[in-house]
PDB file of C-alpha atoms in Angstrom:
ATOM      1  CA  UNK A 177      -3.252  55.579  74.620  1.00 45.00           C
ATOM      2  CA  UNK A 178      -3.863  56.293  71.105  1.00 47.00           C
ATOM      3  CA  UNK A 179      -3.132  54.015  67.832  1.00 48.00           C
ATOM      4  CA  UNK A 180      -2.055  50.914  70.395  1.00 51.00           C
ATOM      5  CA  UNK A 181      -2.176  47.820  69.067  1.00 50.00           C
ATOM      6  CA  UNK A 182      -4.930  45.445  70.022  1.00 46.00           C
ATOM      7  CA  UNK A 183      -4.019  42.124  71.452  1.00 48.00           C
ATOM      8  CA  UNK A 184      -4.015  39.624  68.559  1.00 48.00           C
ATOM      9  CA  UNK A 185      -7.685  37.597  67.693  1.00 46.00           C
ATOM     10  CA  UNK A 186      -6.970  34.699  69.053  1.00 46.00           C
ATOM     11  CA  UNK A 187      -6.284  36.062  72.783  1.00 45.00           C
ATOM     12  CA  UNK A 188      -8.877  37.868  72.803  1.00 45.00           C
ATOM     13  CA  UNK A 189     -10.763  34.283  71.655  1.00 46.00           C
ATOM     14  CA  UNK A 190      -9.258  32.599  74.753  1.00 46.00           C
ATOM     15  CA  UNK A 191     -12.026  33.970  76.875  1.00 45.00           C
ATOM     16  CA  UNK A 192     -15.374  33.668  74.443  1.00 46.00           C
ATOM     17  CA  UNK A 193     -18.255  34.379  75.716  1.00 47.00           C
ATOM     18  CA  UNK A 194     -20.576  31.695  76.882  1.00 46.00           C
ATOM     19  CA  UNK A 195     -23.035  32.732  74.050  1.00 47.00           C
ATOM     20  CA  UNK A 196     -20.571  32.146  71.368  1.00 48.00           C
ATOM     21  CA  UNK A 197     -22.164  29.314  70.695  1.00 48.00           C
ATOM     22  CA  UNK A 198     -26.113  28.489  71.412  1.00 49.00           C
ATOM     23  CA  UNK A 199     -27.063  24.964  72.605  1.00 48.00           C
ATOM     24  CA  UNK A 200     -29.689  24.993  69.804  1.00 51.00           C
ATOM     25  CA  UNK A 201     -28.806  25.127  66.471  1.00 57.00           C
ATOM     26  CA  UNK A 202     -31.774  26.831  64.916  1.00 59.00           C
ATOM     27  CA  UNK A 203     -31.053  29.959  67.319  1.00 59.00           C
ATOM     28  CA  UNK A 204     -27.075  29.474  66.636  1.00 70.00           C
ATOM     29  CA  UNK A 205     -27.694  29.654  62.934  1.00 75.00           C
ATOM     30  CA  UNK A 206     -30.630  32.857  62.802  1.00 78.00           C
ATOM     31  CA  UNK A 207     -28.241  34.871  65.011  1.00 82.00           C
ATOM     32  CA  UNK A 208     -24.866  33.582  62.929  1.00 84.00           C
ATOM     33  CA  UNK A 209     -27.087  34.453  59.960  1.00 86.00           C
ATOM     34  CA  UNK A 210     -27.749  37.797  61.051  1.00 86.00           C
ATOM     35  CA  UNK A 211     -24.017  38.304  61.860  1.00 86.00           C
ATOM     36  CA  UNK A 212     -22.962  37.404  58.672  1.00 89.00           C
ATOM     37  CA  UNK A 213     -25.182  40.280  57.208  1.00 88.00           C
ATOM     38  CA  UNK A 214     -23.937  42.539  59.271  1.00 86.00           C
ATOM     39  CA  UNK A 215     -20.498  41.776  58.504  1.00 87.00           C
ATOM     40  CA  UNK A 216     -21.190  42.146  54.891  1.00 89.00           C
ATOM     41  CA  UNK A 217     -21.286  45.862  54.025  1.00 86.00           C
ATOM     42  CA  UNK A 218     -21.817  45.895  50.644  1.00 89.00           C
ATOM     43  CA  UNK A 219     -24.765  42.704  50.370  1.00 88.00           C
ATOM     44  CA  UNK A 220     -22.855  41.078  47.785  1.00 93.00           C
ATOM     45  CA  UNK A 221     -22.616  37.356  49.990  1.00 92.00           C
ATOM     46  CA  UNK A 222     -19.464  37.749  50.769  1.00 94.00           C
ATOM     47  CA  UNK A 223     -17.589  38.504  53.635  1.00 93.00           C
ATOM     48  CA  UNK A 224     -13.748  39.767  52.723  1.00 92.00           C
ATOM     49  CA  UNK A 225     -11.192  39.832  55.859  1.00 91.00           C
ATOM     50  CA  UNK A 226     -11.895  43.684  55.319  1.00 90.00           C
ATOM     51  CA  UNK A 227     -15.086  43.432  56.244  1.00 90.00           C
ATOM     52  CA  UNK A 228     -14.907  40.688  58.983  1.00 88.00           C
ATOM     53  CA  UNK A 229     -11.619  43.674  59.878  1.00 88.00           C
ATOM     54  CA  UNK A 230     -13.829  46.272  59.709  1.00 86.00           C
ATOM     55  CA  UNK A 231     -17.238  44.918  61.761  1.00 84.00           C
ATOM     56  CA  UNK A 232     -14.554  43.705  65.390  1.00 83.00           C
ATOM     57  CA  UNK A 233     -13.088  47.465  64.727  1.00 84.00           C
ATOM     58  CA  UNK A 234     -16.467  48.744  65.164  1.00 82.00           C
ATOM     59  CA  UNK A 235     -17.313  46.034  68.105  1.00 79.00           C
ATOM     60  CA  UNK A 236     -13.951  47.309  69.461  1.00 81.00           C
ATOM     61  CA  UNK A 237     -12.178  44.237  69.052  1.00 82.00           C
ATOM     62  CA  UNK A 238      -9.683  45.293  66.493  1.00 78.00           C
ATOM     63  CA  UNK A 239      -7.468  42.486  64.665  1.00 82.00           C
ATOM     64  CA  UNK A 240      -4.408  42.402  63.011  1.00 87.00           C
ATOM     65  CA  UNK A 241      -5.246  42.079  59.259  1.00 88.00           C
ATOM     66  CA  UNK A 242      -2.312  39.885  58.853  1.00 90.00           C
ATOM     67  CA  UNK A 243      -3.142  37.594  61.259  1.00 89.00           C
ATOM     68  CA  UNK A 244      -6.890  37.364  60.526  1.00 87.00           C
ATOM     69  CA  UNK A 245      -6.239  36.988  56.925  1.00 89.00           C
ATOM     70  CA  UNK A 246      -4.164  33.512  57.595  1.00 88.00           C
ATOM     71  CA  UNK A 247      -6.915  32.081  59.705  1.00 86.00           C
ATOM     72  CA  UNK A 248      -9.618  32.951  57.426  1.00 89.00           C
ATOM     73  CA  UNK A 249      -7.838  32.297  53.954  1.00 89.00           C
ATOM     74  CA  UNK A 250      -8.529  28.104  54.800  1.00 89.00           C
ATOM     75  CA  UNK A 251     -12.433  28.911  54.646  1.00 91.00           C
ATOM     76  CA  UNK A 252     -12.138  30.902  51.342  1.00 91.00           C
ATOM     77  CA  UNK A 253     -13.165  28.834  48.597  1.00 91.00           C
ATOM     78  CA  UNK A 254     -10.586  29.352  45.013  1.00 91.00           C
ATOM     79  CA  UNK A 255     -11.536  32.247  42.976  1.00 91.00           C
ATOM     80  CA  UNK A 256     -14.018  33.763  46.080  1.00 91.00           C
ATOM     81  CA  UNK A 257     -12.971  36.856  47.082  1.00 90.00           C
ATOM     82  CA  UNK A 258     -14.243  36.151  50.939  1.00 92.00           C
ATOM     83  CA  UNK A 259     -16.398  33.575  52.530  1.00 93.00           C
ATOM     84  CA  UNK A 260     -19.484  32.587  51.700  1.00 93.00           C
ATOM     85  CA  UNK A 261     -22.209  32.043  54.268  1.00 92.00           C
ATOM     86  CA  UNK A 262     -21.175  28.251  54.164  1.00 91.00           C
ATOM     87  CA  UNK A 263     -17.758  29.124  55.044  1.00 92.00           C
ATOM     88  CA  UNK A 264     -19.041  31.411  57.461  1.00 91.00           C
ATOM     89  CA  UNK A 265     -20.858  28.618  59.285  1.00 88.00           C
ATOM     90  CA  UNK A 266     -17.493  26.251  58.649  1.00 89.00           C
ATOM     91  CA  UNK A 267     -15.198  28.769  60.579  1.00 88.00           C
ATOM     92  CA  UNK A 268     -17.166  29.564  63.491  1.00 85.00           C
ATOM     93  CA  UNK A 269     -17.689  25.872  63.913  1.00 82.00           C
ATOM     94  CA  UNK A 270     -14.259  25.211  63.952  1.00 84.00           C
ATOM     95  CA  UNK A 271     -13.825  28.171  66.105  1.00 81.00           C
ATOM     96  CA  UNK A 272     -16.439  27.117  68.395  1.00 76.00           C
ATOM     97  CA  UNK A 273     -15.041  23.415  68.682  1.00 74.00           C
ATOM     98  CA  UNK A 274     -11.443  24.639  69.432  1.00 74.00           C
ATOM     99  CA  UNK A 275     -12.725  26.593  72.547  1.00 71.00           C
ATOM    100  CA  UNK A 276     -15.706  24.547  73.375  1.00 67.00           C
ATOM    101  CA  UNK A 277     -15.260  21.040  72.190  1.00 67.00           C
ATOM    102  CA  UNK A 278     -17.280  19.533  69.640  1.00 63.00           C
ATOM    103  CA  UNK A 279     -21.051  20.842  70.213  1.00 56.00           C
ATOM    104  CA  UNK A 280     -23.374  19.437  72.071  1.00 52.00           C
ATOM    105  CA  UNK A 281     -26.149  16.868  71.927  1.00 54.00           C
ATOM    106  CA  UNK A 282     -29.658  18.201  71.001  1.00 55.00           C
ATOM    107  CA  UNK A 283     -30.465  20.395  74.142  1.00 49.00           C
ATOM    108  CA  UNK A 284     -33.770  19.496  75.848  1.00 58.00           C
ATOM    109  CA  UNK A 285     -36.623  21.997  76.545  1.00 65.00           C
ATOM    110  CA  UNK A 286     -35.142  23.556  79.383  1.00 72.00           C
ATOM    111  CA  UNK A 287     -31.782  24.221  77.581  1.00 76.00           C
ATOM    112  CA  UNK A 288     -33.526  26.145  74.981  1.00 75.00           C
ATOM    113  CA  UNK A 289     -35.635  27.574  77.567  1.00 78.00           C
ATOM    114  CA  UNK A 290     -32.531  29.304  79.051  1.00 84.00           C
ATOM    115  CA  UNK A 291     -31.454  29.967  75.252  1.00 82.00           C
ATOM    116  CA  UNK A 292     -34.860  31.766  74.646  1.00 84.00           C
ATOM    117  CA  UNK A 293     -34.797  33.659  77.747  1.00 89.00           C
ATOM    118  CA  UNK A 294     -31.282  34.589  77.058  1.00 88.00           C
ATOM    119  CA  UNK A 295     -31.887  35.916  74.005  1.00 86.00           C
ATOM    120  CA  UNK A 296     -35.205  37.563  75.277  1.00 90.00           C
ATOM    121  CA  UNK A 297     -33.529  39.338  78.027  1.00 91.00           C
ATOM    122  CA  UNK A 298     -31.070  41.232  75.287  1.00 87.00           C
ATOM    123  CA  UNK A 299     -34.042  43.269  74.163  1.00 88.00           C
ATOM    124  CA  UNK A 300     -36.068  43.371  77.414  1.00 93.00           C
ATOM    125  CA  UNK A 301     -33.886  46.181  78.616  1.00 91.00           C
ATOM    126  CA  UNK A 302     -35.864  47.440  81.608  1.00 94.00           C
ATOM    127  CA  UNK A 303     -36.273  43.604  82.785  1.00 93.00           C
ATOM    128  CA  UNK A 304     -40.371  44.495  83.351  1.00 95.00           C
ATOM    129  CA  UNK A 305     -41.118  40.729  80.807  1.00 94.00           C
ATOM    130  CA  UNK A 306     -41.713  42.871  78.169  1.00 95.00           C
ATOM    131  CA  UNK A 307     -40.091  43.899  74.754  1.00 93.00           C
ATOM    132  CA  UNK A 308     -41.797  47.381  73.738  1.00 94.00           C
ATOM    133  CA  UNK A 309     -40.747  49.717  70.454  1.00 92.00           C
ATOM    134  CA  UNK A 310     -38.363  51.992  72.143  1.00 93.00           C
ATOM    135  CA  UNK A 311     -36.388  48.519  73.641  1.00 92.00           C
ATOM    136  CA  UNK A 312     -36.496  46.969  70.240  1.00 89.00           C
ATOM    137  CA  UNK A 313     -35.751  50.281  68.602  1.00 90.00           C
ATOM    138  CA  UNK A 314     -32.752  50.528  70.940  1.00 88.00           C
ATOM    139  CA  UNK A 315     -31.173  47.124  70.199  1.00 85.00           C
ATOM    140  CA  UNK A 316     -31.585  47.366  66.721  1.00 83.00           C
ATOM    141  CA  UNK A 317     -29.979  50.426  66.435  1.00 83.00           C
ATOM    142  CA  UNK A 318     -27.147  49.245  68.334  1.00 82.00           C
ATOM    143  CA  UNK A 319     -26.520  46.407  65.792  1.00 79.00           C
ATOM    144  CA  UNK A 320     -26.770  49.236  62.949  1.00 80.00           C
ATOM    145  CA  UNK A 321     -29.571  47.437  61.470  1.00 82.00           C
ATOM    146  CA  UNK A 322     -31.650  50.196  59.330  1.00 84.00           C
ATOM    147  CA  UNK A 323     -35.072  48.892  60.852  1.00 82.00           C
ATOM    148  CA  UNK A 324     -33.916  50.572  63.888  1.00 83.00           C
ATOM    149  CA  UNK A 325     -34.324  53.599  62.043  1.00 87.00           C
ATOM    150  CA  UNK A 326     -37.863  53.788  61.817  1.00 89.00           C
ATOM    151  CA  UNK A 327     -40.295  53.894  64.894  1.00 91.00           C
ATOM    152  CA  UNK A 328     -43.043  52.925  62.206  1.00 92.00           C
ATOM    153  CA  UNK A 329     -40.993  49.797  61.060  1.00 89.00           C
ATOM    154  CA  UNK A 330     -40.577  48.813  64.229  1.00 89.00           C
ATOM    155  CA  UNK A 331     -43.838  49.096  65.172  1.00 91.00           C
ATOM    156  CA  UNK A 332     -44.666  46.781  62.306  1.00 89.00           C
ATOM    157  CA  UNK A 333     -42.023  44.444  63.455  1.00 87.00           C
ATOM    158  CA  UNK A 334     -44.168  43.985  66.750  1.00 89.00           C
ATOM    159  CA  UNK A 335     -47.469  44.200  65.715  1.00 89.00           C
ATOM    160  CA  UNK A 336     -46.193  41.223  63.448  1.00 87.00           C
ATOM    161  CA  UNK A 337     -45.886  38.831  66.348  1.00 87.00           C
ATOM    162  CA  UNK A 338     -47.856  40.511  69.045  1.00 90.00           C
ATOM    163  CA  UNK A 339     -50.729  37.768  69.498  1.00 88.00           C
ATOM    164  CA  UNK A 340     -52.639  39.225  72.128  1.00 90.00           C
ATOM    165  CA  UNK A 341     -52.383  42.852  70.672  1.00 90.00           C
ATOM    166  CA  UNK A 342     -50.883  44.574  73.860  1.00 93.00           C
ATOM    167  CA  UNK A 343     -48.067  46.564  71.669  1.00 92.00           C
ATOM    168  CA  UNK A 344     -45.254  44.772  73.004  1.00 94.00           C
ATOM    169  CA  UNK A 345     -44.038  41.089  73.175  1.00 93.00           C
ATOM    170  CA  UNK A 346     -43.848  38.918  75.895  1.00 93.00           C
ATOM    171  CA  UNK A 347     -41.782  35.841  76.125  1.00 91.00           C
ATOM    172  CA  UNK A 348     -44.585  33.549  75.101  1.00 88.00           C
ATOM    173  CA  UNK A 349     -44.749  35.664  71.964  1.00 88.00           C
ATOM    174  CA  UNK A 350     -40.936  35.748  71.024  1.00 87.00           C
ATOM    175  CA  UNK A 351     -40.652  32.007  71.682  1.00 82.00           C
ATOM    176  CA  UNK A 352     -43.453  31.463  69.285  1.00 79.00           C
ATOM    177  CA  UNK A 353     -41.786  33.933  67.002  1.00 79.00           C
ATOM    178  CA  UNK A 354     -38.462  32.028  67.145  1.00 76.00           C
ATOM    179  CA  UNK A 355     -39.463  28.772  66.590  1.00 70.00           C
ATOM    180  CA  UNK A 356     -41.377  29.727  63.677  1.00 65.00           C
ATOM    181  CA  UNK A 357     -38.166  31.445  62.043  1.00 59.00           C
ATOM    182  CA  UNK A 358     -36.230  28.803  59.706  1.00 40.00           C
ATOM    183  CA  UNK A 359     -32.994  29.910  58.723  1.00 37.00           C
ATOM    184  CA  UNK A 360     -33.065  29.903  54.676  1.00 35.00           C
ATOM    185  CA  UNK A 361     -29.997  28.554  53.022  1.00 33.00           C
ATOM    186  CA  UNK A 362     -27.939  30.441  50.513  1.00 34.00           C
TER     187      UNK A 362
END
């Protein structure tokens, strides 16, 4: 069925996934971070409803313009011609405590445990406990990031956080790694 319509954002928000939001917020705000970039095509900090348009068109979760445009112009500060990482943050919040609730509480060690091994298990592909070059290759070329590109790069990525020097990175080694990120503000 070509050129159909897709069904407006906010149906397709009434069944989020359970990783929309992450029970701890320093993992919540690296990967929102991340998004954010991605959205933003041209690097300028901004993120116009073209671009948010464009980025669920290539996720294949097109949006009406229209419709996207009203929920988004509240977030847009006067004079900006899209939102700002700040706003960014504001209207996934507000997003996430429509569906969710407000967040929760501080999760304890096992709840970022499961975070961790959550987000571990996105690049461990082949489930052997392992992230190797060609897995980390793979899912950064999925999210279009130009690192992906390179086969040296990403070996450089790894060798970065690879403590015991076996090529790859185990769990240990990406929950080091993630703990050690802090999100900088804009």
């Amino acid at each position: 069925m070509a050129n159909a319509t897709p069904p407006p954002i906010s149906a397709q928000l009434a069944r989020p996934s359970p990783s929309f939001r992450l029970r701890t917020s320093n993992l919540n705000n690296l990967r929102l971070r991340r998004v954010f970039d991605l959205f933003d095509r041209n690097g300028d900090g901004e993120i116009t409803v073209e671009e948010i348009c464009q980025a669920l068109d290539r996720l294949g979760l097109g949006a009406d313009p229209t419709e996207l445009a009203s929920t988004v112009a509240a977030y847009i500060r006067p004079g900006a011609a899209g939102l700002a990482f700040d706003d960014f943050e504001a209207l996934h919040r507000a997003l996430g405590d429509a569906l969710f609730g407000a967040p929760p509480s501080p999760a304890c060690e096992a709840a970022e445990e499961e975070d961790m091994r959550e987000a571990f298990n996105v690049f461990d592909e082949n489930g052997d406990g392992f992230i190797s070059a060609k897995e980390l290759q793979a899912v950064l070329d999925k999210l279009g990031l130009p690192d992906g590109r390179s086969i040296d790069r990403v070996h450089q990525m790894i060798c970065s956080v690879d403590r015991d020097l076996d090529g790859q990175v185990d769990f240990s080694e990406f929950v080091h790694m993630m703990r050690a990120i802090t999100v900088q503000s804009s």
